[in-house]
Short mmCIF file of C-alpha atoms and ligand atoms in Angstrom, two decimals:
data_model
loop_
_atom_site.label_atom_id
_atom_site.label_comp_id
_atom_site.label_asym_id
_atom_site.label_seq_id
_atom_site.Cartn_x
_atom_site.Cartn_y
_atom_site.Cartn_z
CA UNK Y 20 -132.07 -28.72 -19.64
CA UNK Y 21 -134.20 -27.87 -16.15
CA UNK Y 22 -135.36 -24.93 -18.21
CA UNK Y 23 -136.57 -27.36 -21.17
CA UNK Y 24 -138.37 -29.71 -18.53
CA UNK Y 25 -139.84 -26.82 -16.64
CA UNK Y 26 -141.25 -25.39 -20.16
CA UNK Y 27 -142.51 -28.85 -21.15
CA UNK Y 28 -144.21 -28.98 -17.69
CA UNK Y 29 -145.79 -25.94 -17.86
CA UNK Y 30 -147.13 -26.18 -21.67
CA UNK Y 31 -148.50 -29.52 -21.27
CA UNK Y 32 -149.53 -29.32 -17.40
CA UNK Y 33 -151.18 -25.89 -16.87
CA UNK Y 34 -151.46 -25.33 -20.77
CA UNK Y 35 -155.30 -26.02 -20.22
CA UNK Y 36 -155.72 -23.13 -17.94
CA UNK Y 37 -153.19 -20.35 -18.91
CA UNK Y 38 -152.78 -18.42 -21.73
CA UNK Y 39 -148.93 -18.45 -21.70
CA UNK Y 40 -146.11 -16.96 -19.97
CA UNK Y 41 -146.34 -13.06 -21.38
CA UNK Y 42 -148.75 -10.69 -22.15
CA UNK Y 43 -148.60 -11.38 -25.58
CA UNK Y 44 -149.79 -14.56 -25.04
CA UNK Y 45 -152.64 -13.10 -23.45
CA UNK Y 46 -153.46 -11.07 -25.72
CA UNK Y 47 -152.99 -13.62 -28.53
CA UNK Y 48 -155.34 -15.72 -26.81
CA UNK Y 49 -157.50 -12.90 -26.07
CA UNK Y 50 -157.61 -12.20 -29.86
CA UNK Y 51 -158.57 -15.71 -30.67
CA UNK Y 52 -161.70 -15.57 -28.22
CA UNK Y 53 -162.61 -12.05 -29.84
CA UNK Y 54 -163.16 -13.83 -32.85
CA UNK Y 55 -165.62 -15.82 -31.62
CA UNK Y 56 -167.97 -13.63 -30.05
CA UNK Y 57 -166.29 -14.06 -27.06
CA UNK Y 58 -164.52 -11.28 -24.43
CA UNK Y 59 -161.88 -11.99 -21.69
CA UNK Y 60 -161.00 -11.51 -19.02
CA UNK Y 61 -157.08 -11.48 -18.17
CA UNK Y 62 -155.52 -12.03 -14.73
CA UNK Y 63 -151.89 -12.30 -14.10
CA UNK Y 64 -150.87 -15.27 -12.24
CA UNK Y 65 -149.40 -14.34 -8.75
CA UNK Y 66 -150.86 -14.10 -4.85
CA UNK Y 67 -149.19 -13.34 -1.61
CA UNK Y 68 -146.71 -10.87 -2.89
CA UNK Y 69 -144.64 -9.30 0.10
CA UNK Y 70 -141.94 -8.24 -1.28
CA UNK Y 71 -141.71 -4.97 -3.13
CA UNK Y 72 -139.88 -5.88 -6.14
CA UNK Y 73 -142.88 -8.58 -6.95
CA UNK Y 74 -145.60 -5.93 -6.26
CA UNK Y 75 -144.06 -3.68 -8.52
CA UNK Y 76 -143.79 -5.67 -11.41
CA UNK Y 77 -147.26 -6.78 -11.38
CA UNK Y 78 -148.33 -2.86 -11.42
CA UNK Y 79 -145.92 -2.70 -14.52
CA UNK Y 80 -147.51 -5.77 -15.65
CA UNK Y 81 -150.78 -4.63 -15.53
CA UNK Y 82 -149.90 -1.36 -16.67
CA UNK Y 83 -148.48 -2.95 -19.37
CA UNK Y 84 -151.09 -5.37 -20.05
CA UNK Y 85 -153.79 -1.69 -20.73
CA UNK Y 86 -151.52 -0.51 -23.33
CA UNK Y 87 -151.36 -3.66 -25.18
CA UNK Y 88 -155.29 -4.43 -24.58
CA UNK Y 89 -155.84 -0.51 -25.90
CA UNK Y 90 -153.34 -0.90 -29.12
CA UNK Y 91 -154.56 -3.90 -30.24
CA UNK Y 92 -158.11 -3.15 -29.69
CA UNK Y 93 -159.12 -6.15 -27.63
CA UNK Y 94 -162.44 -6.80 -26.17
CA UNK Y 95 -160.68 -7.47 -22.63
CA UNK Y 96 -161.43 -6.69 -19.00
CA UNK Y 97 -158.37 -6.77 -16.34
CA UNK Y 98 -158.82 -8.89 -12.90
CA UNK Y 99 -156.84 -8.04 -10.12
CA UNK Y 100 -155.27 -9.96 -6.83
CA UNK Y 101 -155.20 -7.75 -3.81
CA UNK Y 102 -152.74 -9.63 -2.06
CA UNK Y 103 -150.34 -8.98 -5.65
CA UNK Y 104 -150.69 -5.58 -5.56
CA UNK Y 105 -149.88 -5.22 -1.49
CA UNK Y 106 -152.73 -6.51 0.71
CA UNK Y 107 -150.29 -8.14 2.95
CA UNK Y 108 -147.54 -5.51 2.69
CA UNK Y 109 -148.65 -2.44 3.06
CA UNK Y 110 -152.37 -1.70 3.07
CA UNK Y 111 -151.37 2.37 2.17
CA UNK Y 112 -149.70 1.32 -0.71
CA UNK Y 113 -152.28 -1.12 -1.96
CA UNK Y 114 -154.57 1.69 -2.34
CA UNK Y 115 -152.75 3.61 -4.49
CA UNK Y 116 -151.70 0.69 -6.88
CA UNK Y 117 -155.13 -0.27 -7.33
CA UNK Y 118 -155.58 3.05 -7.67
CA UNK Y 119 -152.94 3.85 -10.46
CA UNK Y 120 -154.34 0.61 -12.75
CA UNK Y 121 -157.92 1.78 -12.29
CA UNK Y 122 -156.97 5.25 -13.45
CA UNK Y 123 -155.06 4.50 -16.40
CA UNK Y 124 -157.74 1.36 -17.61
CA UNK Y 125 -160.35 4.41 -16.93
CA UNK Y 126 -158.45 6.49 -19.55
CA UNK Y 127 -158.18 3.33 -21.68
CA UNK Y 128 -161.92 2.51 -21.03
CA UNK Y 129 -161.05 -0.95 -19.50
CA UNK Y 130 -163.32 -2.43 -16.78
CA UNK Y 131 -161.23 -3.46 -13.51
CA UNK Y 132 -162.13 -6.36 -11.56
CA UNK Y 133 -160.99 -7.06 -8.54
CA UNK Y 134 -160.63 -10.98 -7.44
CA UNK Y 135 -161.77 -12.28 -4.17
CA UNK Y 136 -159.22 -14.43 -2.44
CA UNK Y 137 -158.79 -15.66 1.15
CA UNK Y 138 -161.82 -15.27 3.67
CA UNK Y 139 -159.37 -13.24 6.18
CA UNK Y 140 -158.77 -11.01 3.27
CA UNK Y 141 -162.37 -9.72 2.36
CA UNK Y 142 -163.29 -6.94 4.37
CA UNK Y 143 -159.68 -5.07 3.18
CA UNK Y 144 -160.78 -6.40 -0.28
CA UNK Y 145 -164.55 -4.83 -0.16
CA UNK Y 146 -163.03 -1.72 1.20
CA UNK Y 147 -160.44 -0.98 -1.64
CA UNK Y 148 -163.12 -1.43 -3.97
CA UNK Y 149 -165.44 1.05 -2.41
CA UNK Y 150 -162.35 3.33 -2.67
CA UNK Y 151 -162.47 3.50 -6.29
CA UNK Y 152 -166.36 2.90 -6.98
CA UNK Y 153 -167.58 6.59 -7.60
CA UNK Y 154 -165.55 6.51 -10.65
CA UNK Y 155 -167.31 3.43 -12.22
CA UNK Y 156 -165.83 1.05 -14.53
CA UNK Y 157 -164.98 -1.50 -11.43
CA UNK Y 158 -166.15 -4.65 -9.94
CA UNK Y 159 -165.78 -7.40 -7.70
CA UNK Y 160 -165.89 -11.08 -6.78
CA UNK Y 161 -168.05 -12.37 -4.33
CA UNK Y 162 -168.35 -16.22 -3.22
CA UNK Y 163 -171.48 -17.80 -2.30
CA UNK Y 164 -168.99 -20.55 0.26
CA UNK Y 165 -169.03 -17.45 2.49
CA UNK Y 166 -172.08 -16.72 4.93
CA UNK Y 167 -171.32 -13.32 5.11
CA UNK Y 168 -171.88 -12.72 1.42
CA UNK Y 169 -175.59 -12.19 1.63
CA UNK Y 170 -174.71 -9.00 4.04
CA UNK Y 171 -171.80 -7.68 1.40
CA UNK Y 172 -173.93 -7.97 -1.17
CA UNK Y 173 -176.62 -5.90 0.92
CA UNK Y 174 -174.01 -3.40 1.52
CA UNK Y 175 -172.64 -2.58 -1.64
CA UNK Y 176 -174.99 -3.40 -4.06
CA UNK Y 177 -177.23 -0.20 -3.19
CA UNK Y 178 -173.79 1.62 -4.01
CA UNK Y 179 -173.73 0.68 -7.31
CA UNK Y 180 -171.57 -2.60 -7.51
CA UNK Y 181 -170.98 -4.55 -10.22
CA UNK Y 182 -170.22 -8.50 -9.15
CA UNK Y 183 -169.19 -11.21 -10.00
CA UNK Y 184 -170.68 -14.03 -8.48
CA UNK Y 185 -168.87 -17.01 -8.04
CA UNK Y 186 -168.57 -19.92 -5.32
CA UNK Y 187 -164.95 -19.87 -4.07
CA UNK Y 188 -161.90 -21.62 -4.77
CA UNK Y 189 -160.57 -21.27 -1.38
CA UNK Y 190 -161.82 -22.88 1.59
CA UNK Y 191 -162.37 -22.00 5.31
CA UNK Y 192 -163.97 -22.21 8.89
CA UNK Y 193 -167.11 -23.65 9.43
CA UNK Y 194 -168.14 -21.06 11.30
CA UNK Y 195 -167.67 -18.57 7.85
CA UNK Y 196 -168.36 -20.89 5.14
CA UNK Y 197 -170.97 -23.51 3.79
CA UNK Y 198 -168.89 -26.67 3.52
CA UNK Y 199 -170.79 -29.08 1.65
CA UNK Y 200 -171.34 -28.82 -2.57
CA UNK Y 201 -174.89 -28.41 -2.28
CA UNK Y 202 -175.02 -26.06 0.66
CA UNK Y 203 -172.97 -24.01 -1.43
CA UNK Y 204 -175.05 -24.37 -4.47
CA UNK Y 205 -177.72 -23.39 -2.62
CA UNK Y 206 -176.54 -19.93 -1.57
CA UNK Y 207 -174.91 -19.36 -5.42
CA UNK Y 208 -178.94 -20.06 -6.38
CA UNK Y 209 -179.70 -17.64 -3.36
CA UNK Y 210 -177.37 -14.48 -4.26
CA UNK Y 211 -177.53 -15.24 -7.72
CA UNK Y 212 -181.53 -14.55 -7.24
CA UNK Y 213 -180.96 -11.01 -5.08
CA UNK Y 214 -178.32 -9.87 -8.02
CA UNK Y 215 -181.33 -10.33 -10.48
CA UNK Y 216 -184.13 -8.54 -8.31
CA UNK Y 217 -182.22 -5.75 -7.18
CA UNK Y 218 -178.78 -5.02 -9.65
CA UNK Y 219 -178.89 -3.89 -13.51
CA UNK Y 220 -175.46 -5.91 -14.57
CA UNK Y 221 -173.38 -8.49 -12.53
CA UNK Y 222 -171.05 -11.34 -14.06
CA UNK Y 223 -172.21 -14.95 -13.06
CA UNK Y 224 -168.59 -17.11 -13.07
CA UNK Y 225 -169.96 -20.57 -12.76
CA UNK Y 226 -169.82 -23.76 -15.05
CA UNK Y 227 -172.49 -25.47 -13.47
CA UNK Y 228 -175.24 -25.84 -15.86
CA UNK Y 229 -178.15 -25.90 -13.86
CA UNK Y 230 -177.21 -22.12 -12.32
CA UNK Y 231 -176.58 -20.82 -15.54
CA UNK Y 232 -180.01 -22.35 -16.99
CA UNK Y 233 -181.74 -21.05 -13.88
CA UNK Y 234 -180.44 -17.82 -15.06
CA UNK Y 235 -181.01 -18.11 -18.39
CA UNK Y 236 -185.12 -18.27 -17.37
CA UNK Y 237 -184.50 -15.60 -14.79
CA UNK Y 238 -183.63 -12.94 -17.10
CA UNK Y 239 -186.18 -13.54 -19.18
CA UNK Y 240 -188.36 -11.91 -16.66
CA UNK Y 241 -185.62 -9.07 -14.97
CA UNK Y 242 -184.43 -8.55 -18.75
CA UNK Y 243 -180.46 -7.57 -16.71
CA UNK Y 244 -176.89 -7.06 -18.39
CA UNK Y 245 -175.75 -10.57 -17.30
CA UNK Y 246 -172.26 -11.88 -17.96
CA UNK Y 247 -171.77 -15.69 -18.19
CA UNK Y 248 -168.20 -15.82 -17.26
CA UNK Y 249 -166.29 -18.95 -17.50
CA UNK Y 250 -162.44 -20.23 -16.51
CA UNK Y 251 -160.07 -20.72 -19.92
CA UNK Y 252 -159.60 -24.95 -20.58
CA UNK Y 253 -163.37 -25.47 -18.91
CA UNK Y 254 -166.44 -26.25 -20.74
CA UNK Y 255 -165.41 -23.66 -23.38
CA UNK Y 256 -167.34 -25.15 -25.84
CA UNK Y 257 -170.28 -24.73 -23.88
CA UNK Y 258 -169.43 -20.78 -23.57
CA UNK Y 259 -169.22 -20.83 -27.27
CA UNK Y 260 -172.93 -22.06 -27.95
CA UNK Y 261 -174.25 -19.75 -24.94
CA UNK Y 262 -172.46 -17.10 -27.03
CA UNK Y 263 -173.80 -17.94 -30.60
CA UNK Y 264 -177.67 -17.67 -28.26
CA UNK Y 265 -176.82 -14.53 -28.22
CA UNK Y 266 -175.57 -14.44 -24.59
CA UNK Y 267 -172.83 -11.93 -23.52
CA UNK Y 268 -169.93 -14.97 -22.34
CA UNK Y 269 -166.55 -14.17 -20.63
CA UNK Y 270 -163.96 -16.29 -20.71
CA UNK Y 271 -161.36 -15.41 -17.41
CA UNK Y 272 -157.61 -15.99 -19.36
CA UNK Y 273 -154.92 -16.12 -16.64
CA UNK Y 274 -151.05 -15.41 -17.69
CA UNK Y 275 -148.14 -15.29 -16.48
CA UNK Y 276 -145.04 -17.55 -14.62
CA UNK Y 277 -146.82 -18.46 -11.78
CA UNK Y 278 -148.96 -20.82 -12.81
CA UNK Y 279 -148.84 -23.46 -9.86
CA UNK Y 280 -151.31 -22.16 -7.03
CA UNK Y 281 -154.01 -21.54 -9.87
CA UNK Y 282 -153.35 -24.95 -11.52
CA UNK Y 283 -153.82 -26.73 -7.99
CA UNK Y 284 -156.90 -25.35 -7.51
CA UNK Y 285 -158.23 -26.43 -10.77
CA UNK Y 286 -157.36 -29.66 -10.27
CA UNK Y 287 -158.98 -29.88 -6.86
CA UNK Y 288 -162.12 -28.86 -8.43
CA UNK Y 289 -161.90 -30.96 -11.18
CA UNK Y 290 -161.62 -34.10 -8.78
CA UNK Y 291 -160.13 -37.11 -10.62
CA UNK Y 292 -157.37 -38.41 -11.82
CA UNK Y 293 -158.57 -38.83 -15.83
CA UNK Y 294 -158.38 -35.01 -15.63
CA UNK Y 295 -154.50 -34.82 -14.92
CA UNK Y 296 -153.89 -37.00 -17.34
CA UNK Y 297 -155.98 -35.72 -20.00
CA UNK Y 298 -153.99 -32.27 -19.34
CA UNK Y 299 -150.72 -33.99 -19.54
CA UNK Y 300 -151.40 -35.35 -22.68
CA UNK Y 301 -153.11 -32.31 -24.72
CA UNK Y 302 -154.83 -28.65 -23.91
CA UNK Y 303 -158.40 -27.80 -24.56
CA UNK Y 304 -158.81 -25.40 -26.77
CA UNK Y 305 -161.69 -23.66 -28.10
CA UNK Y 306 -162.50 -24.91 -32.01
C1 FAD X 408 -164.90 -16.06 -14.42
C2 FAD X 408 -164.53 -16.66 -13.11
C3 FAD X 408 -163.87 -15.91 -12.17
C4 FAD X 408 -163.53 -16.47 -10.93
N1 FAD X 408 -162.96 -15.69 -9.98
C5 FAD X 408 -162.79 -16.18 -8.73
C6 FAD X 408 -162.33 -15.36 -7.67
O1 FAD X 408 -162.02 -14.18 -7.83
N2 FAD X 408 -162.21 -15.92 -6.44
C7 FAD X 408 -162.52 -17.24 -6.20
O2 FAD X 408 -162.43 -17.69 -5.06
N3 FAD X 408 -162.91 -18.04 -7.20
C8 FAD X 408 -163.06 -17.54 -8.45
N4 FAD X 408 -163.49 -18.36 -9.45
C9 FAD X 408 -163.52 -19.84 -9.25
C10 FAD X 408 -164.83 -20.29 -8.64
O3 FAD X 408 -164.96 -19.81 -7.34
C11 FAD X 408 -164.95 -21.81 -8.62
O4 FAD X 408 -163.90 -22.32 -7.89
C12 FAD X 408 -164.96 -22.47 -9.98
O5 FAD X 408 -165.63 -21.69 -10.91
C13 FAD X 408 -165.69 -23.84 -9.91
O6 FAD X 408 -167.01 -23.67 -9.47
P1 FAD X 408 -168.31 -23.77 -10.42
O7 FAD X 408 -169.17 -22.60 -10.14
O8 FAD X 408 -167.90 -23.95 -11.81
O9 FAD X 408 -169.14 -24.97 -9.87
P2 FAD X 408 -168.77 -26.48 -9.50
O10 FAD X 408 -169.95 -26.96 -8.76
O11 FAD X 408 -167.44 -26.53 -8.84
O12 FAD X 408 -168.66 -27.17 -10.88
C14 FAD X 408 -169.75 -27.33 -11.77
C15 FAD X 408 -169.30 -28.21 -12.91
O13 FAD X 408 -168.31 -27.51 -13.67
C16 FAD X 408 -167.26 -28.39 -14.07
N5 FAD X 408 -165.98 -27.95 -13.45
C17 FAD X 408 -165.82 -27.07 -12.46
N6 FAD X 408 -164.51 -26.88 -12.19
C18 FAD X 408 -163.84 -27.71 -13.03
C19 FAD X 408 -162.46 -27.98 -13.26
N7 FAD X 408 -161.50 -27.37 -12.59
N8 FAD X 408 -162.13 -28.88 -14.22
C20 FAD X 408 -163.09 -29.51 -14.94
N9 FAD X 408 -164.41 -29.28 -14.78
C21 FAD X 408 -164.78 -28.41 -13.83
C22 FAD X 408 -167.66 -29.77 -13.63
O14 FAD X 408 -168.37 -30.36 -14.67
C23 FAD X 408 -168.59 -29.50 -12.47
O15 FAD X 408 -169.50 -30.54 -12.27
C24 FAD X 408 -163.84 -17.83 -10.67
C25 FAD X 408 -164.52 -18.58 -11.63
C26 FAD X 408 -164.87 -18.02 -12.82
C27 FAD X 408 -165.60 -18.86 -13.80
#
């Protein structure tokens, strides 16, 4: 019976945003947005691991998760949490998780991403992916509600980084981050304009219209790779006619149990209460 409730919950609640429980789900989902033009990018659910048993399943998982991209020939990136695979465990053994996933999606010529999550958390975060950057087929996030972006960007750009620009779903001191909407804005509009002057491919993860339209017109000048990457159960539509315009569009599929954290901070972005109940009632899905 709790399990029946829970399930109900879950499908009807954080249904919008999630592909499902499994990694079949994923990758059914995954298959789905193939079809239209469309390639993912799949994340499983789960932060603030600290005990082994949970970091060790989500290196199976995402070991897991390669094979099944690899046999069924999906057009899929992986995104990874630091802080699942060890951040706040054991920084020794974070390396070599990340490590182990990035070798064997190297071998199955999957691009590794890794997400950007707490501000406290960055400079471990920039420094495992510098670990692994020689080899290529890696990026990571960066959030414009951080000041210190401009400088990371700086740093590891000239390396040879591939980003993903977004503007943060976390929050934090006013002494790191641009609190307001528009100051935040501001500085995507800022580093969004350095990753088009100075870096050959980057992922822009926004759904705000007037950055990706800004970007649109940018790269008709800079001609760069650019990603539009979106979140699953947001705007999709919209990715789908940036897609048919011949844009390369990403949509980021999240899977997995643990769908609570991720759901919350939807929901705080999406800022009213017609939202909740919309997702109650049905999930979006892309026609
Ligand atoms: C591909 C991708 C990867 C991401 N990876 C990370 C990461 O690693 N670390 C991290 O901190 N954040 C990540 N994010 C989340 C990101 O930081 C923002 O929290 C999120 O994208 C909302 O910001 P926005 O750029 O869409 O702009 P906003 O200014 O927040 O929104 C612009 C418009 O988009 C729509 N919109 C935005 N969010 C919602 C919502 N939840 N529901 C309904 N409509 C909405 C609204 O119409 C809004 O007016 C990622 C986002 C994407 C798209």
């Amino acid at each position: 019976m709790i399990s029946n409730i829970q399930n109900f919950i879950e499908k009807a609640f954080a249904g919008r945003w999630i592909s499902g429980s499994t990694v079949q789900d994923a990758i059914a989902d995954s298959k789905m947005f193939n079809s239209k033009g469309i390639k993912t990018i799949i994340n499983y659910l789960g932060e603030a691991f600290i005990n082994d048993y949970e970091i060790n399943e989500a290196v199976d998982t995402y070991l897991r998760l390669i094979r099944y991209i690899s046999e069924n020939k999906i057009d899929a990136d992986i995104s990874l949490k630091p802080t699942q695979l060890g951040l706040l465990k054991d920084v020794d053994a974070l390396k070599s998780n990340y490590s182990k996933i990035v070798t064997e999606a190297r071998k199955a010529k999957i691009f590794v991403w890794l997400d950007m999550e707490e501000a406290d958390y960055v400079d471990a975060t920039i420094q495992l992916y510098l670990s692994e950057l020689e080899g290529a087929g890696v990026g990571i996030c960066i959030q414009s509600y951080l000041k210190r972006s401009e400088d990371d960007i700086k740093k590891i750009l000239p390396k040879g980084a591939i980003i993903r620009l977004v503007k943060g779903a976390y929050s934090s001191t006013k002494n790191k981050s641009f609190n307001t909407r528009e100051a935040v804005t501001a500085n995507y509009s800022k580093l969004m304009g350095m990753l088009f002057s100075q870096g050959a491919e980057f992922t822009l993860g926004t759904h705000d219209i007037n950055m990706i339209n800004d970007a649109l017109v940018l790269n008709k000048e800079y001609g760069r790779k650019v990603t539009y990457a979106m979140l699953k159960g947001i705007n999709n539509k919209y990715s789908l006619g940036l897609s048919k315009s011949g844009n390369k569009v990403a949509i980021y599929l999240p899977f997995g149990k643990r769908w609570i954290a991720y759901s919350y901070r939807r929901l705080k972005e999406a800022g009213h209460i017609k939202l909740i109940l919309k997702s109650l009632m049905k999930s979006q899905k892309l026609k």
